[in-house]
Amino acid sequence: MVLTAALCACGHDANVHVARLAAAPPLAPLPSSTVTVPIAPRPVAPPSALVANVAALVRGFDGRVGVAVRSIEEGWAVDTGGEQRLPQQSVSKLWVAMTVLDYRDAGRLKLEDPITLTRDDLTVFHQPIAALIKGEQGYQTTVGELLQRALTMSDNTANDRLLRYVGGPNAVRDFLQRKRLGDIRFGPGERLLQSQTAGLVWKPDFAFGNAFALARARLPRTDRIAAYERYVSDPPDGAAPPRHCGGTGAAEARGTCCRAARPSIFWPRWNPRIPASSACAARCQPGGPSATRPARARISPDALPAITMSAC
């Protein structure tokens, strides 16, 4: 009985509802829209010649080595032993340069800003600008000239002076974090980094002549090797090659780093017809504490337009 009453009530309400709909004005048609569903691009395989060259490079080196190459435009990557955090050495000059250009983009400096270099600015190893520093007047230069010298000549003094100009190592570390460039360490600067790697405590006299080499040679070899092994086992300037390539490549693709005049400053011989690639490698020769200079590898130019390497 309850069920029958309920059904009758429902039928009665339905008739009333239909009558009201019939008397109501017609509804306006709903607007049409098209939804585009993006389709993920198919992964592109890296060039086979490049894969073969990288594999041959790794097989031919007697020591720890990591190589990573990433195509910014096509998205492919080649990675061999790349998850190791290895020393960057002079490759870290890139981060100083990018911090300088980031400051320029923000209006915090100009490439025309004058800088005076004195003998107090000298560092160690490769510093050709030292020959231009004369007497008390020093050498009058600019931020832009130091940038060119640091990148195209790997001048340690030019790089360290720029580093101090932007606020020191913490300024570069802040840049790396703000731009989300990945797990990349930045060291304390040339003087402290090279001294610690050799087992020495920095002294200003090390910047002149062969004072650094003589002080290093006076150390017991066991001390030198121990200092070197501490450095390569946990480098303060360390980065895994894929993080290095992935960070710079992603930042380049996003356009978040150094918007002004990149090609003319970073790559004076940059060829816009060559597809953009980011290549990074690092290697460590076992038992070689005196070999802390950048090295180069032979990779076919047909397979890769440019490669930067760091070796210890």
C-alpha positions as a printed Julia matrix, in Angstrom:
312×3 Matrix{Float64}:
   0.0    0.0     0.0
   2.81   2.37    0.83
   4.59   1.46   -2.39
   1.47   2.15   -4.48
   0.93   5.55   -2.91
   4.5    6.49   -3.52
   4.32   5.53   -7.17
   1.13   7.49   -7.63
   2.66  10.52   -6.01
   5.68  10.31   -8.28
   3.46  10.03  -11.32
   1.41  13.01  -10.29
   4.49  15.18   -9.75
   5.91  14.13  -13.08
   2.74  15.25  -14.93
   2.85  18.65  -13.27
   6.56  19.04  -14.13
   5.97  18.17  -17.79
   3.15  20.73  -18.0
   5.37  23.45  -16.61
   8.18  22.64  -19.05
   5.76  22.88  -21.95
   4.72  26.38  -20.88
   8.3   27.62  -20.32
  10.11  29.6   -23.08
  12.69  27.63  -25.08
  16.25  27.63  -23.69
  19.06  29.31  -25.61
  21.53  26.87  -27.17
  24.74  26.31  -25.19
  27.91  27.76  -26.71
  30.16  25.21  -28.35
  33.87  24.95  -27.59
  36.82  22.91  -28.78
  39.24  21.36  -26.32
  42.71  20.52  -27.6
  44.35  17.65  -25.78
  48.15  17.84  -26.08
  49.89  14.72  -27.26
  53.26  14.01  -25.75
  55.98  14.07  -28.41
  57.67  10.84  -29.2
  61.14  10.6   -27.67
  63.98  11.32  -30.06
  66.96   9.0   -30.0
  70.4   10.62  -29.65
  72.74  10.53  -32.67
  74.39   7.14  -32.9
  77.77   8.68  -33.72
  77.63  10.7   -30.51
  76.71   7.65  -28.43
  79.66   5.77  -29.91
  82.07   8.66  -29.31
  81.01   9.05  -25.68
  81.33   5.32  -25.07
  84.81   5.29  -26.6
  85.84   8.28  -24.49
  84.75   6.56  -21.28
  86.38   3.23  -22.19
  89.66   4.96  -22.98
  90.07   6.72  -19.65
  91.7    4.97  -16.71
  89.87   6.53  -13.78
  86.5    7.87  -12.64
  84.65   9.56  -15.45
  81.14  10.83  -16.04
  79.74  12.22  -19.27
  76.35  13.69  -20.1
  75.11  15.35  -23.27
  71.63  16.82  -23.64
  69.91  18.32  -26.68
  68.03  21.44  -25.65
  65.91  21.48  -28.79
  65.14  17.78  -29.26
  65.23  16.56  -25.66
  67.47  13.53  -26.1
  70.27  12.8   -23.67
  73.37  10.63  -23.48
  74.59   9.74  -19.99
  77.48   7.47  -19.03
  78.48   7.26  -15.39
  76.92  10.62  -14.92
  75.41  10.33  -11.46
  78.78  10.78   -9.76
  79.4   14.19   -8.24
  82.71  15.15   -9.83
  84.89  18.3    -9.69
  83.97  21.11  -12.05
  87.2   23.12  -11.73
  87.19  25.77  -14.49
  83.74  24.74  -15.75
  82.46  26.61  -12.67
  83.5   29.86  -14.37
  80.21  29.48  -16.24
  78.24  30.01  -13.03
  80.15  33.18  -12.2
  79.49  34.52  -15.69
  75.79  33.65  -15.51
  75.51  35.37  -12.12
  77.16  38.49  -13.56
  74.72  38.55  -16.48
  71.79  37.9   -14.17
  72.82  40.96  -12.17
  73.04  42.93  -15.4
  69.54  41.8   -16.39
  68.31  43.01  -13.0
  70.03  46.39  -13.4
  72.47  45.72  -10.56
  75.54  46.22  -12.73
  76.62  47.16  -16.24
  79.22  45.51  -18.39
  80.79  48.95  -18.78
  81.32  49.34  -15.03
  85.01  50.16  -14.38
  87.18  47.88  -12.25
  90.79  48.35  -11.2
  92.9   45.23  -10.85
  95.91  45.31   -8.52
  98.51  42.78   -7.45
  96.28  41.98   -4.47
  93.76  40.46   -6.93
  96.15  37.84   -8.32
  95.32  34.15   -7.84
  97.12  30.99   -9.03
  97.84  29.0   -12.17
  96.5   30.46  -15.41
  96.14  34.25  -15.1
  97.4   36.0   -18.27
  95.86  39.29  -17.14
  98.6   39.47  -14.48
 101.03  40.77  -17.11
  98.84  43.86  -17.58
  98.94  44.91  -13.92
 101.63  47.61  -13.71
 102.89  49.18  -10.5
 100.63  51.06   -8.14
  98.12  52.12  -10.8
  97.2   48.52  -11.53
  95.16  47.72  -14.61
  91.99  49.61  -15.54
  89.38  47.3   -17.0
  85.62  46.71  -17.06
  83.19  44.01  -16.01
  82.69  43.09  -19.67
  86.39  42.64  -20.37
  86.86  40.48  -17.28
  83.89  38.39  -18.4
  85.41  37.82  -21.82
  88.8   36.94  -20.36
  87.34  34.55  -17.8
  85.32  32.66  -20.41
  87.51  32.74  -23.51
  90.92  32.56  -21.8
  89.96  30.76  -18.55
  91.72  33.52  -16.64
  91.52  32.68  -12.93
  92.2   36.22  -11.73
  89.54  37.71  -14.02
  87.06  35.13  -12.77
  87.86  35.63   -9.08
  87.58  39.42   -9.42
  84.13  39.05  -10.95
  83.2   36.63   -8.18
  84.05  39.22   -5.53
  82.31  41.94   -7.55
  78.94  40.17   -7.34
  79.3   39.36   -3.66
  81.39  36.2    -3.42
  80.56  32.48   -3.56
  77.24  32.85   -1.74
  75.95  35.13   -4.5
  76.61  32.42   -7.07
  75.05  29.73   -4.88
  71.97  31.9    -4.48
  71.78  32.29   -8.26
  71.96  28.52   -8.78
  69.16  28.02   -6.27
  66.93  30.81   -7.58
  67.21  29.54  -11.14
  66.57  25.93  -10.08
  69.64  24.64  -11.86
  69.82  21.46   -9.82
  72.34  19.86   -7.5
  75.36  21.94   -8.41
  77.95  23.01   -5.87
  80.03  26.15   -6.11
  83.41  26.27   -4.39
  85.14  28.98   -2.34
  87.06  30.59   -5.22
  90.34  29.77   -6.94
  92.71  30.62   -4.09
  91.07  28.54   -1.38
  89.97  25.73   -3.69
  93.39  25.1    -5.2
  95.18  25.49   -1.87
  92.9   23.01   -0.13
  93.2   20.56   -3.02
  96.99  20.67   -2.72
  96.99  20.39    1.09
  98.07  24.0     1.62
  96.71  27.02    3.48
  96.46  30.03    1.17
  99.11  32.73    1.43
  99.18  35.88   -0.74
 102.75  35.05   -1.82
 101.42  32.0    -3.69
 100.1   34.33   -6.41
 103.58  35.28   -7.61
 106.03  33.3    -9.69
 106.24  29.62   -8.8
 105.71  30.12   -5.06
 102.61  27.9    -5.07
 104.36  25.06   -6.88
 107.38  25.25   -4.54
 105.18  25.18   -1.43
 103.28  22.21   -2.8
 106.48  20.38   -3.67
 107.73  20.75   -0.08
 104.75  18.82    1.27
 105.15  15.09    1.87
 103.66  13.2    -1.02
 101.37  11.28    1.33
  99.89  14.59    2.54
  99.36  15.79   -1.01
  97.64  12.56   -2.05
  95.45  12.59    1.06
  94.36  16.18    0.35
  93.65  15.31   -3.25
  91.63  12.24   -2.32
  89.55  14.31    0.14
  88.84  16.74   -2.64
  87.76  14.25   -5.31
  85.73  12.14   -2.87
  83.54  15.1    -1.87
  84.4   18.08   -4.1
  83.17  21.48   -2.86
  82.72  22.44   -6.51
  81.17  19.11   -7.48
  78.29  18.43   -9.81
  76.93  15.34  -11.56
  77.2   15.83  -15.34
  73.44  15.19  -15.95
  72.58  17.83  -13.35
  75.0   20.21  -15.01
  73.55  19.67  -18.48
  69.96  19.39  -17.29
  70.17  22.56  -15.26
  71.7   24.75  -17.93
  69.58  23.21  -20.67
  66.32  23.63  -18.78
  67.19  27.2   -17.85
  68.04  27.95  -21.47
  64.77  26.45  -22.65
  62.8   28.42  -20.04
  64.66  31.62  -20.9
  65.2   32.32  -17.21
  68.94  32.92  -17.28
  70.94  35.79  -18.65
  68.56  37.18  -21.21
  70.91  39.86  -22.53
  73.57  39.2   -25.18
  74.23  35.56  -24.39
  75.74  34.36  -27.67
  78.21  37.24  -28.09
  79.52  36.83  -24.55
  79.42  33.1   -23.93
  80.22  31.83  -27.41
  82.14  34.38  -29.54
  82.19  31.85  -32.41
  78.65  30.69  -31.77
  76.96  29.42  -34.92
  73.15  29.82  -34.83
  72.79  27.14  -37.49
  74.08  24.45  -35.12
  71.32  22.94  -32.92
  71.77  23.91  -29.3
  73.3   21.26  -27.09
  74.67  21.19  -23.59
  77.6   18.88  -22.96
  79.34  18.26  -19.69
  81.96  15.85  -18.56
  84.25  15.41  -15.63
  87.02  12.97  -14.94
  89.52  12.22  -12.22
  92.88  10.58  -12.81
  93.64   8.3    -9.86
  96.65   9.25   -7.76
  97.39  12.52   -9.55
  97.18  15.36   -7.01
  99.27  17.72   -9.11
  96.96  17.5   -12.13
  94.19  19.89  -11.25
  93.84  21.75  -14.54
  90.98  21.56  -17.07
  91.32  18.98  -19.82
  89.78  18.46  -23.22
  88.43  15.37  -24.92
  88.28  14.54  -28.59
  84.68  14.12  -29.67
  83.71  14.28  -33.29
  82.46  17.79  -34.19
  79.9   16.14  -36.45
  78.4   14.43  -33.44
  78.57  17.33  -31.0
  78.98  21.08  -31.62
  80.72  21.89  -28.34
  81.9   20.21  -25.17
  83.21  21.56  -21.89
  85.21  19.37  -19.56
  86.58  19.49  -16.07
  89.38  17.23  -14.95
  91.39  16.73  -11.81
